Coordinates of C-alpha atoms in Angstrom, one line a residue:
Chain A
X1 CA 126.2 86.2 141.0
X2 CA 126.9 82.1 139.8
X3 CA 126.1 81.3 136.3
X4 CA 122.5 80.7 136.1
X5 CA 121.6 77.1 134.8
X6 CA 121.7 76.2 131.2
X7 CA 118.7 74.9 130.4
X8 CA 117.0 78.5 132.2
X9 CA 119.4 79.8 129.1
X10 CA 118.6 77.9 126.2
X11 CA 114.7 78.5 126.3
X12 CA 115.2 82.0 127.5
X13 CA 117.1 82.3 124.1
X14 CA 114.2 80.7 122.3
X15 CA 111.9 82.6 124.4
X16 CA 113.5 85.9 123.6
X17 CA 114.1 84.8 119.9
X18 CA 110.7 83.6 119.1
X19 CA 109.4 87.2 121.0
X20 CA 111.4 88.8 118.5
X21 CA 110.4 87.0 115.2
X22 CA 106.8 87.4 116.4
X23 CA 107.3 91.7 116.3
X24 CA 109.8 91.6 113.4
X25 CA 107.8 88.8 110.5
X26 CA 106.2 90.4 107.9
X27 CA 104.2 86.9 107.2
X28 CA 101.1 87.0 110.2
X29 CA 101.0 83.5 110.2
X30 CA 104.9 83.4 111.2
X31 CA 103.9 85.2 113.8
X32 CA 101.6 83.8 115.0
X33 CA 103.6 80.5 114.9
X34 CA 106.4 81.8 116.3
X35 CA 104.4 82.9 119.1
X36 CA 103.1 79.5 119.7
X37 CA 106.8 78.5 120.1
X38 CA 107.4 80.9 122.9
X39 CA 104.6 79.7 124.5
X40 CA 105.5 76.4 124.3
X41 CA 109.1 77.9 125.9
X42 CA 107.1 80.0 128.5
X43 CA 105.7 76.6 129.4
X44 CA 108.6 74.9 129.8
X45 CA 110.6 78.1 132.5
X46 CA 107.0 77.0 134.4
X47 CA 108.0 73.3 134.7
X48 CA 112.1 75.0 135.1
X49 CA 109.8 76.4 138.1
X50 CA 108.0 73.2 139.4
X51 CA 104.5 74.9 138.2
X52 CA 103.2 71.9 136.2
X53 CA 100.1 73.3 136.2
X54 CA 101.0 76.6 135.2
X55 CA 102.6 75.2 132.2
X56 CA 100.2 72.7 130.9
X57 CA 97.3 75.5 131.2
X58 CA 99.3 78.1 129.5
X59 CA 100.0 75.4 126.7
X60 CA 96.1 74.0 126.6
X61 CA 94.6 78.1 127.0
X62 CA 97.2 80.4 125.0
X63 CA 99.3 77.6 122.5
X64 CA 96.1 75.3 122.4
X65 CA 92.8 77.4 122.1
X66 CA 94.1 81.4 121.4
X67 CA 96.3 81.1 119.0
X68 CA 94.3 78.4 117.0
X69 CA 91.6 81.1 117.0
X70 CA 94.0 83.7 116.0
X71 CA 95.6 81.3 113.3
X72 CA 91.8 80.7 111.9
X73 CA 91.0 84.2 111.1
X74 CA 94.8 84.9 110.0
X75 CA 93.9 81.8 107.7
X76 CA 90.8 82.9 106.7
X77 CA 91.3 86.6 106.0
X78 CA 94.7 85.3 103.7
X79 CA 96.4 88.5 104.9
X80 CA 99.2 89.5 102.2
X81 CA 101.0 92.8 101.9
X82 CA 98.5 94.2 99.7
X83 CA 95.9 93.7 102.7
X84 CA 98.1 95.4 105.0
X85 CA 96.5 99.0 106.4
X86 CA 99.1 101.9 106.5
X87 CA 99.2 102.8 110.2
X88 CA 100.5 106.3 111.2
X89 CA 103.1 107.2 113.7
X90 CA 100.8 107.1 117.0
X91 CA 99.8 103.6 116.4
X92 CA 103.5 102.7 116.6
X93 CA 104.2 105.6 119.7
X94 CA 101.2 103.9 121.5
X95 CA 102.2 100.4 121.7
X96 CA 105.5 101.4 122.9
X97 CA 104.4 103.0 125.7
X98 CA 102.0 100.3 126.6
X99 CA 104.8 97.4 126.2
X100 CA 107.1 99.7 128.0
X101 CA 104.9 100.5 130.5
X102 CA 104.4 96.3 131.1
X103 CA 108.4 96.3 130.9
X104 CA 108.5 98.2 134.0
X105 CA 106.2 96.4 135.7
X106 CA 107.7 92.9 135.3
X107 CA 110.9 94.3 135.8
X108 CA 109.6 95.6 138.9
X109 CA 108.1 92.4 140.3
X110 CA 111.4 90.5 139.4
X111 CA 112.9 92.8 141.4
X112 CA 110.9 92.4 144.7
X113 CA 110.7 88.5 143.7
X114 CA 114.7 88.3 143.4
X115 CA 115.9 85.8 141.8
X116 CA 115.9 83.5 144.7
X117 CA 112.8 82.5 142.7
X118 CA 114.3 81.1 140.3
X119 CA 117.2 79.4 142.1
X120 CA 115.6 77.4 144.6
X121 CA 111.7 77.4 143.1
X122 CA 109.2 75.8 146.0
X123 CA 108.7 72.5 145.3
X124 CA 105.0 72.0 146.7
X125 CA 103.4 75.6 145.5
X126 CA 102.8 75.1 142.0
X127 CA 101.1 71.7 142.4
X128 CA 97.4 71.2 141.6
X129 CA 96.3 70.7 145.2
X130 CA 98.2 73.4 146.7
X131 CA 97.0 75.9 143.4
X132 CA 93.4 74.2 144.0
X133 CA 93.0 75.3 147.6
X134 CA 94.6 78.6 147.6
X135 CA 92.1 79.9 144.8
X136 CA 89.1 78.1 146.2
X137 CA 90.0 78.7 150.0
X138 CA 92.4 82.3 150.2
X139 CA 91.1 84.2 147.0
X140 CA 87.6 82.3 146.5
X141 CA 85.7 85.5 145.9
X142 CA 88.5 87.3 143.1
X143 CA 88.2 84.1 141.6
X144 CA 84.7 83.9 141.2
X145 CA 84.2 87.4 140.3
X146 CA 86.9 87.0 137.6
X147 CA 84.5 83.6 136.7
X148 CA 81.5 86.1 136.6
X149 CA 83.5 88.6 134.3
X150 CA 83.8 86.1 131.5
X151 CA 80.6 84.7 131.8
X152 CA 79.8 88.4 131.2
X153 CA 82.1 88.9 128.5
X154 CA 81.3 86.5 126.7
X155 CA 77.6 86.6 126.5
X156 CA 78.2 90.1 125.3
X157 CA 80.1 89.3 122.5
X158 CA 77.3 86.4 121.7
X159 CA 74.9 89.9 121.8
X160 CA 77.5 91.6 119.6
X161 CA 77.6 89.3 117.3
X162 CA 74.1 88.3 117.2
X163 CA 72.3 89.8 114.5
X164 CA 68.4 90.7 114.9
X165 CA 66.4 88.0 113.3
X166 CA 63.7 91.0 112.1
X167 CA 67.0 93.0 110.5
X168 CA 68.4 89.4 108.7
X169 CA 65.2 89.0 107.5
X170 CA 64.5 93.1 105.9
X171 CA 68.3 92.7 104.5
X172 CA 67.2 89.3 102.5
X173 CA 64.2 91.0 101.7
X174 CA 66.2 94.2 100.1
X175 CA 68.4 92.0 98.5
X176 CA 65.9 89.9 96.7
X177 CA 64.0 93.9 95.5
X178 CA 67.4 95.0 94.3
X179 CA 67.5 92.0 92.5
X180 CA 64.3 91.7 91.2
X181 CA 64.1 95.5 89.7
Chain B
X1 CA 118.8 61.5 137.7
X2 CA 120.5 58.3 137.4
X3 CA 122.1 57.1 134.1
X4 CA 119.8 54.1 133.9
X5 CA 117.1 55.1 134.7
X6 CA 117.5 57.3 131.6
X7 CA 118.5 54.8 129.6
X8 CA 115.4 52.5 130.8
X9 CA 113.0 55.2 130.1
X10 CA 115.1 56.2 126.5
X11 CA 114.2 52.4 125.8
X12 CA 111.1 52.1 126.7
X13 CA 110.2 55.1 124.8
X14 CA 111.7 53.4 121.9
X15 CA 109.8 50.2 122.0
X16 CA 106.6 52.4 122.6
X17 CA 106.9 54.5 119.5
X18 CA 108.1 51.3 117.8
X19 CA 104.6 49.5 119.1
X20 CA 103.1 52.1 118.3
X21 CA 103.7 52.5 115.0
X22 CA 103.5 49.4 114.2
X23 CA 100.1 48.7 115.6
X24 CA 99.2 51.9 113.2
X25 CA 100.5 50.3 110.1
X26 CA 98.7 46.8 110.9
X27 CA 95.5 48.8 112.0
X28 CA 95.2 50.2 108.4
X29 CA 95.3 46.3 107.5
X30 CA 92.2 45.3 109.7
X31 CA 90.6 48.7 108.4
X32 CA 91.0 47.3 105.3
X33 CA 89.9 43.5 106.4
X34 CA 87.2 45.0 108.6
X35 CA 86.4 46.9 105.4
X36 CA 86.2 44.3 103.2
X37 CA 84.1 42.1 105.8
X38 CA 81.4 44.7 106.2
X39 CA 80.9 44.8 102.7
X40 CA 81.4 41.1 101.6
X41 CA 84.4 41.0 100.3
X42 CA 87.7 39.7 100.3
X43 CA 90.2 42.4 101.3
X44 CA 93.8 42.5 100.9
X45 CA 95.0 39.0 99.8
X46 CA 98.1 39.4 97.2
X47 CA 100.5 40.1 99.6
X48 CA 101.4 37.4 101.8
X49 CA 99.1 34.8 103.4
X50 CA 96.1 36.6 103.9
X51 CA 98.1 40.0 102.9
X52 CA 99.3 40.4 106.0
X53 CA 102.0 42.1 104.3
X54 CA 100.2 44.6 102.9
X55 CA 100.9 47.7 105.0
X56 CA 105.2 46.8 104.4
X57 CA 104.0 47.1 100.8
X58 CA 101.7 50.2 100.9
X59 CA 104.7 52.0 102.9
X60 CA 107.1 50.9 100.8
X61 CA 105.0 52.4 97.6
X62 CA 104.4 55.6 99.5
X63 CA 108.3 56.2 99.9
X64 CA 108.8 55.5 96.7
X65 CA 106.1 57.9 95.0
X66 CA 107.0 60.9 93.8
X67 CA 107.5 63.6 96.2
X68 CA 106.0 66.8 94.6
X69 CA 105.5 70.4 96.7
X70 CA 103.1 72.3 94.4
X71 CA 104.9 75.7 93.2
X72 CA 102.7 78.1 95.3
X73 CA 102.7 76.6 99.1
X74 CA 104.6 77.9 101.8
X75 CA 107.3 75.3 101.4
X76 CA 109.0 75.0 104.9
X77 CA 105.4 75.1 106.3
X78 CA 104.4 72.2 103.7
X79 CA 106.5 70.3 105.1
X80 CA 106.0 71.5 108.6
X81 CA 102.5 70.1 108.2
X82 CA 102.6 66.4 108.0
X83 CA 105.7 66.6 110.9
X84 CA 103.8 68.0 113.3
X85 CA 100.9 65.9 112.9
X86 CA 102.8 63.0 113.3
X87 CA 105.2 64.1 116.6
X88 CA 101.6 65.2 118.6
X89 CA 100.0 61.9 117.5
X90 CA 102.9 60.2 119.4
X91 CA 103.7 61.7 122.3
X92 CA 100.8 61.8 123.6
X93 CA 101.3 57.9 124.8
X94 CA 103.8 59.4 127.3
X95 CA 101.4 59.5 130.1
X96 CA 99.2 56.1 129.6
X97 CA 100.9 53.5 132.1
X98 CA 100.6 50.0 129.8
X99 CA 101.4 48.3 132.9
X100 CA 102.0 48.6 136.7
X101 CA 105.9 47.2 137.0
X102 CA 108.1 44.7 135.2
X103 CA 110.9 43.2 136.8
X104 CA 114.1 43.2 135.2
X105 CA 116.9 42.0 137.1
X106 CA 116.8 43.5 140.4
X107 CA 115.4 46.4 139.3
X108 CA 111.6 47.3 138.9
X109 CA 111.1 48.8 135.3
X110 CA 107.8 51.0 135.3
X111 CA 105.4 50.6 132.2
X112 CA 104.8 53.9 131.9
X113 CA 106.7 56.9 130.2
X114 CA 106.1 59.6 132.3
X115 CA 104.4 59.7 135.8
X116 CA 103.5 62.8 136.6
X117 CA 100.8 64.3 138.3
X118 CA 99.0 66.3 135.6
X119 CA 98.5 63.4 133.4
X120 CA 95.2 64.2 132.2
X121 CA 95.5 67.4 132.0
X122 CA 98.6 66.2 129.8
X123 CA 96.7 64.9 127.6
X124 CA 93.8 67.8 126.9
X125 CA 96.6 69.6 126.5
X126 CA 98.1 67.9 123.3
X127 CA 95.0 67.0 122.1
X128 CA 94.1 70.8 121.9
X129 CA 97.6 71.4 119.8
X130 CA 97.1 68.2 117.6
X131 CA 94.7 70.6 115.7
X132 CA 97.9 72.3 114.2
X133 CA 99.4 69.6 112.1
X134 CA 96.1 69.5 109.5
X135 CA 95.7 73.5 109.7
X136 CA 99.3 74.5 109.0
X137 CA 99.6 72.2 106.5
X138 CA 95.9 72.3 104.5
X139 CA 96.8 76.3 104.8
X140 CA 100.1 76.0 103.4
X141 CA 99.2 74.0 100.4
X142 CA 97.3 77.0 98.7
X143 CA 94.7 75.3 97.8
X144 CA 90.9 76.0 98.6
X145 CA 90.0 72.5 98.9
X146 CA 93.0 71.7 101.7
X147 CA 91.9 74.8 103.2
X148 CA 88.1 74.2 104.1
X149 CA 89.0 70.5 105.1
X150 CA 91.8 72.3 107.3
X151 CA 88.8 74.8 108.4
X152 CA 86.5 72.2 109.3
X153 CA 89.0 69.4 111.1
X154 CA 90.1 72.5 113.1
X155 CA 86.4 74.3 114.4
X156 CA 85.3 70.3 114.3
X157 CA 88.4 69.8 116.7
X158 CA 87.9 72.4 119.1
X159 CA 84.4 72.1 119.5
X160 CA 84.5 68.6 120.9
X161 CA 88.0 69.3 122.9
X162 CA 84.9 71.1 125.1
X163 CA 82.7 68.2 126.1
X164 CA 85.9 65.9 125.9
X165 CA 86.8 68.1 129.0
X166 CA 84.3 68.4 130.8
X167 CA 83.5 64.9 130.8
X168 CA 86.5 63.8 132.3
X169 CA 86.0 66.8 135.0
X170 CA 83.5 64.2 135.4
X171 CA 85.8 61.6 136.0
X172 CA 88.3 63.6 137.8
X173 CA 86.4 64.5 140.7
X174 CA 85.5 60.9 141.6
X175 CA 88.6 59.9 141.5
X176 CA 89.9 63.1 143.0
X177 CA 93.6 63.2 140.9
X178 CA 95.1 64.0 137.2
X179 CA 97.1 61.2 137.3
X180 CA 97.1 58.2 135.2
X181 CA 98.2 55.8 137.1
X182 CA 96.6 56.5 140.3
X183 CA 93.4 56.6 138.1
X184 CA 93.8 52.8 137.3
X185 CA 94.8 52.5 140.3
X186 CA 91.9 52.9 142.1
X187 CA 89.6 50.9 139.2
X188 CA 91.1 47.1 141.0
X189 CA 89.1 44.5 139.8
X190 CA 86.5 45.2 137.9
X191 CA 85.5 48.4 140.1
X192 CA 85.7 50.2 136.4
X193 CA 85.0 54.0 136.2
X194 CA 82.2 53.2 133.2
X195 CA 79.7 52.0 135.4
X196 CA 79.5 55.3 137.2
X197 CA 80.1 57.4 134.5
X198 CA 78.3 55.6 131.6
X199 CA 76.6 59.3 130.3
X200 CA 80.4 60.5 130.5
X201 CA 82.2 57.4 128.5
X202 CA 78.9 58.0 125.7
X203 CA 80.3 61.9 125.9
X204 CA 84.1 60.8 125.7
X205 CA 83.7 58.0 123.5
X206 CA 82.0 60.4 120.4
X207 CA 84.2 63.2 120.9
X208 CA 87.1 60.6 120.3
X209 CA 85.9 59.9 117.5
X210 CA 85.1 63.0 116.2
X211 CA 89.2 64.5 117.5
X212 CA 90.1 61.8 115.3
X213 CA 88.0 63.0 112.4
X214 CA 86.6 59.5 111.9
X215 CA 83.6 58.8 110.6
X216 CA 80.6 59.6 110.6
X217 CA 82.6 62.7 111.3
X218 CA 85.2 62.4 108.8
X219 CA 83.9 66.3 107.4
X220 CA 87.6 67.4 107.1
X221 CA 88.1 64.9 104.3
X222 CA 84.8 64.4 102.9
X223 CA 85.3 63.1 99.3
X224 CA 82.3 64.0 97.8
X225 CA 82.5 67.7 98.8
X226 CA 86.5 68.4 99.3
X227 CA 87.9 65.9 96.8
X228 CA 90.0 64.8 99.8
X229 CA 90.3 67.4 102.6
X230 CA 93.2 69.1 104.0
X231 CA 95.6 66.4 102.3
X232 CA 94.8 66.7 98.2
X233 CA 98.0 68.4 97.5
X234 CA 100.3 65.8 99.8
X235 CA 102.1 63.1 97.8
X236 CA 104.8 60.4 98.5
X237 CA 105.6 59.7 102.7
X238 CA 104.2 63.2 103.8
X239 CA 100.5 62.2 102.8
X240 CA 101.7 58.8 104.4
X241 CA 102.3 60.9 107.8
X242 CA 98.9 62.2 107.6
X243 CA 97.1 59.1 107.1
X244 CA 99.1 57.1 110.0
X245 CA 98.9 60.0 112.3
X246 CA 94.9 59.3 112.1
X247 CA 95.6 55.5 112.9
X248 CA 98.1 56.8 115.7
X249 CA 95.5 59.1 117.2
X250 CA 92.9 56.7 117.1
X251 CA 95.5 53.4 118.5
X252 CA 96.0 56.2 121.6
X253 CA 92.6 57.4 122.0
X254 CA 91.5 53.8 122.7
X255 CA 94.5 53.2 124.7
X256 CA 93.1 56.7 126.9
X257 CA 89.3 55.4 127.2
X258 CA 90.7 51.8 128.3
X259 CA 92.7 53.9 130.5
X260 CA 90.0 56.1 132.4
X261 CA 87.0 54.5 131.6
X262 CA 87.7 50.3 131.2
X263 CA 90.0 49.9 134.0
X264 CA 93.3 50.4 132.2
X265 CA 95.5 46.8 132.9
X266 CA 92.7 45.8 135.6
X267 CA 91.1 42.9 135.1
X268 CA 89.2 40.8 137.8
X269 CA 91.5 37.7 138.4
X270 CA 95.1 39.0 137.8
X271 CA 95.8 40.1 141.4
X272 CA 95.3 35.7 141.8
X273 CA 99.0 36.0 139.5
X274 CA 101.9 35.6 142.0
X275 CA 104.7 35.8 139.4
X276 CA 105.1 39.5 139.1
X277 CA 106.9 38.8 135.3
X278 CA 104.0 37.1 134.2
X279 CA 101.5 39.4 136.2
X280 CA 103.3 42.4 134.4
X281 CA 103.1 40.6 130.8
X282 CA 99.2 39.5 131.6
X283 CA 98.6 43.4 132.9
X284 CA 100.4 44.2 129.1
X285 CA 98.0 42.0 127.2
X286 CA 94.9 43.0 128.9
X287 CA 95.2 46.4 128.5
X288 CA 96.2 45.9 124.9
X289 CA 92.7 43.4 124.3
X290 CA 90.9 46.7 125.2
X291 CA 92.8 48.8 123.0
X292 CA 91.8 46.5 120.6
X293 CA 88.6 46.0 121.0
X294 CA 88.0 49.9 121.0
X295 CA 89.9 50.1 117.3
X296 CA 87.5 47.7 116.2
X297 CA 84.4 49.6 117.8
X298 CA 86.3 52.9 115.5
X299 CA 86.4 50.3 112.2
X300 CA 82.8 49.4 113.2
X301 CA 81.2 52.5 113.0
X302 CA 82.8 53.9 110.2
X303 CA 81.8 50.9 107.9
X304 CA 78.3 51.3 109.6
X305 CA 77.2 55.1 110.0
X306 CA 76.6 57.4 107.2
X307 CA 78.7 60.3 107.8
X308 CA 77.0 63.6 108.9
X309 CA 76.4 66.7 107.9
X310 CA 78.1 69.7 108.8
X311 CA 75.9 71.8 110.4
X312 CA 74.6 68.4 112.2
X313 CA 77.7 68.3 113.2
X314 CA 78.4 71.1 114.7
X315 CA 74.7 71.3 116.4
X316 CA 75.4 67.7 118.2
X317 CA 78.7 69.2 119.4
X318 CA 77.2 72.6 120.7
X319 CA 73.9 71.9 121.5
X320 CA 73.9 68.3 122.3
X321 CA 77.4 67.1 123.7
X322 CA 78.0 70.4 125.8
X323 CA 75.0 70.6 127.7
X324 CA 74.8 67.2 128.3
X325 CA 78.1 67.1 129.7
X326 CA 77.7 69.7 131.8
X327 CA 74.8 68.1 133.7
X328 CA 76.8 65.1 133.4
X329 CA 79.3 66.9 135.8
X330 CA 76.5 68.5 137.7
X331 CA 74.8 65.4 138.4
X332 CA 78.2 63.4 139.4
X333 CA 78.9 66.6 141.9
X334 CA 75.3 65.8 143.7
X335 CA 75.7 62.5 143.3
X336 CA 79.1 62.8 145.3
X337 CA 77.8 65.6 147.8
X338 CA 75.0 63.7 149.0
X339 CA 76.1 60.1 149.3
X340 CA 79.7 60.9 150.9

């Protein structure tokens, strides 16, 4: 096995290093910026892999929109120690399994990959076009279904988060008797 | 890759950033002139003929102030703030090609950073993490004030990153590539993109200014309500940051509508150029005329329009903007199905 490149070392050393702030800060909003900067790493092994527009949508989705999101609430619910609930045991058993369980998958899929992958990446597969007509030609009807499944998701947490205009209205009006008595 | 061609492109990012800057120190002049025009008076005047040296001297003063970091901020993310705004307001220029070639010597010197074939998409994609520069830092300042102007320049941000989108899908399916270049390519002339997408420009040109949080939707720094936004706790060069960041956003911003929407370097008459020196510097000062001319549309409207309200705000972005782009898109998609 030949050394694998350097620069496929450096940002898997930030990657991995960044990972590990993101678990170990006791500050959320470390976290959450040190998770941006893995993104931005993840981003850059896609580019390593000639999938420019792999990269540039991880950066515009997760580093761009998510973690903004994620940062906004951290921001607004000003997290400190005090605010932090005491979890039991399970909570930490549970999310070892489930990471482990993802562990063994991506290990797996490395493994039938090899890392031929990674030596010699394709030069034409990650482009645009080539993305562009495999999901709209090959896999047209998982991607449309996947299209239908936000759609859905999303107008569910609208419903979710919609409150009835008849219960706003009978809260105010409580309120205002509390108040008034 | 070959040495020089690193060390052409190391250059020419130099004199770009160098451009650049200096075009957002000297825009804060005309702001100021513009300013002062709109409201019939003199303007900047003490310092040099005509004050021309007034931004070396407002600089200068900013370096000098004292630098205070207020006792209860995140410090490192303090001064985080300011940084990052500044490094996403620049490289974003990366992808905008200010030119097609310049000969030097024997070899032909492109005018453009980067070529590559997501350009666009490039762009969206900084734009989306510009928002971090004024969050981080109005969060790390610990102040409530900095905190709702960081609030509001971020949910402002990211609601008009959404039509900003989709009305350059608009654009991108004419012209049927992400990049650039190829995109002012095909504009020769004056075969401009805004005269088949004027709804789209209309959509792109106010979510411009609203990514750059200029008025009338300057909410993130709305004096009368926030004191002065997600900045009142920056001092010295790092509140300096902030402010030219704005002018450097707003310089490249222009730059990116001249780009997809005003023909980038095109202009009818300059394929009649035969010297390709000249034909490179005439390509240069075209493009930069539009640039211009777009800042001063910016200066115009903030010294015109009354700024908004929130909630207006965020109605015109949701309700108006979104919708409207989206049958924008819709309409260019029939438009291109039928006629083709």
């Amino acid at each position: 096995m030949s050394a694998l490149p350097i620069p496929f070392l450096v940002l898997s050393f930030i990657t991995i290093l960044c990972a590990l702030y993101v678990v170990t800060s006791k500050n959320p909003v470390h976290s959450v910026l040190a998770l941006i900067v893995a993104f931005f790493s993840i981003s850059a092994h896609y580019v390593l892999l000639n999938a420019q527009f792999l990269a540039i949508v991880n950066l515009m989705v997760y580093a761009g929109a998510i973690m903004v999101l994620f940062l906004f609430v951290l921001m607004l619910l000003n997290l400190g120690k005090a605010a932090e609930p005491i979890k039991s045991n399970a909570w930490a058993l549970a999310s070892a399994i489930s990471a482990g369980s993802l562990l063994l998958i991506l290990t797996a899929a490395f493994q039938k990959s090899g890392e031929q992958v990674y030596r010699n990446p394709s030069e034409t597969v990650g482009l645009v076009k080539n993305l562009g007509k495999v999901l709209f030609g090959e896999y047209l009807i998982p991607f449309e279904l996947t299209g239908a499944l936000f759609i859905g998701a999303m107008v569910g947490a609208v419903l979710l988060g919609k409150r009835d205009s008849g219960d706003h209205e009978s809260s105010a009006l409580a309120e205002e008797k509390g108040a008034s008595s | 890759m070959d040495a020089a061609l690193l060390i052409e492109k190391s250059v020419f990012v130099l004199i770009l950033t160098a451009i650049t800057l200096g075009m957002a120190a000297y825009m804060t002049y005309g702001e100021r002139k513009i300013a002062a025009f709109f409201q019939d008076r003199i303007g900047p005047d003490r310092a040099g003929p005509f004050g021309v040296l007034q931004p070396l001297a407002d600089a200068g003063k900013l370096f000098f102030k004292e630098e205070l970091i207020p006792k209860n901020s995140e410090r490192w993310m303090f001064i985080l703030g300011p940084g990052l705004a500044m490094v996403t307001a620049c490289i974003t220029s990366a992808v905008i090609p200010w030119g097609d070639t310049l000969p030097i010597g024997d070899r032909l010197v492109s005018l453009q950073v980067a070529d590559i074939n997501i350009g666009v998409l490039y762009i969206v994609g900084i734009v989306s993490i510009g928002v971090y520069g004024i969050m981080i830092g109005g969060w790390a300042s610990n102040n409530k004030y900095s905190l709702f102007g960081a609030i509001r320049a971020s949910a402002q941000m990211i609601s008009y990153e959404l039509s900003m989108g989709l009305a350059l899908i608009a654009v991108i399916m004419m012209s049927g590539t992400l990049s650039l270049k190829e995109i002012v390519e095909q504009q020769q002339g004056l075969n401009w993109n805004i005269w088949y997408q004027p709804l789209g420009f209309i959509i792109f040109f106010t979510c411009a200014l609203a990514e750059c949080n200029r008025a009338p939707f300057d909410m993130a720094e709305c004096e009368t309500e926030l004191i002065g936004g997600y900045n009142v706790e920056y001092s010295s060069m790092k509140l300096g940051f902030y402010l030219f960041a704005e002018y450097i956003n707003m310089f490249v911003s222009s730059a990116l509508m001249a780009t997809v929407y005003l023909g980038g370097y095109n202009f009818p008459g300059l394929d009649l150029i035969a010297n390709p020196t000249l034909l490179a510097v005439a390509q240069i000062a075209v493009m930069f005329a539009k640039v211009i001319f777009f800042i001063f549309v910016f200066m115009w409207i903030r010294w015109t329009l009354p700024r908004f309200r929130y909630d207006q705000l965020m109605h015109l972005g949701w309700k108006g903007l979104i919708p409207l782009a989206i049958v924008n898109m819709l309409l260019t998609g029939a438009v291109m199905l039928f006629l083709a």
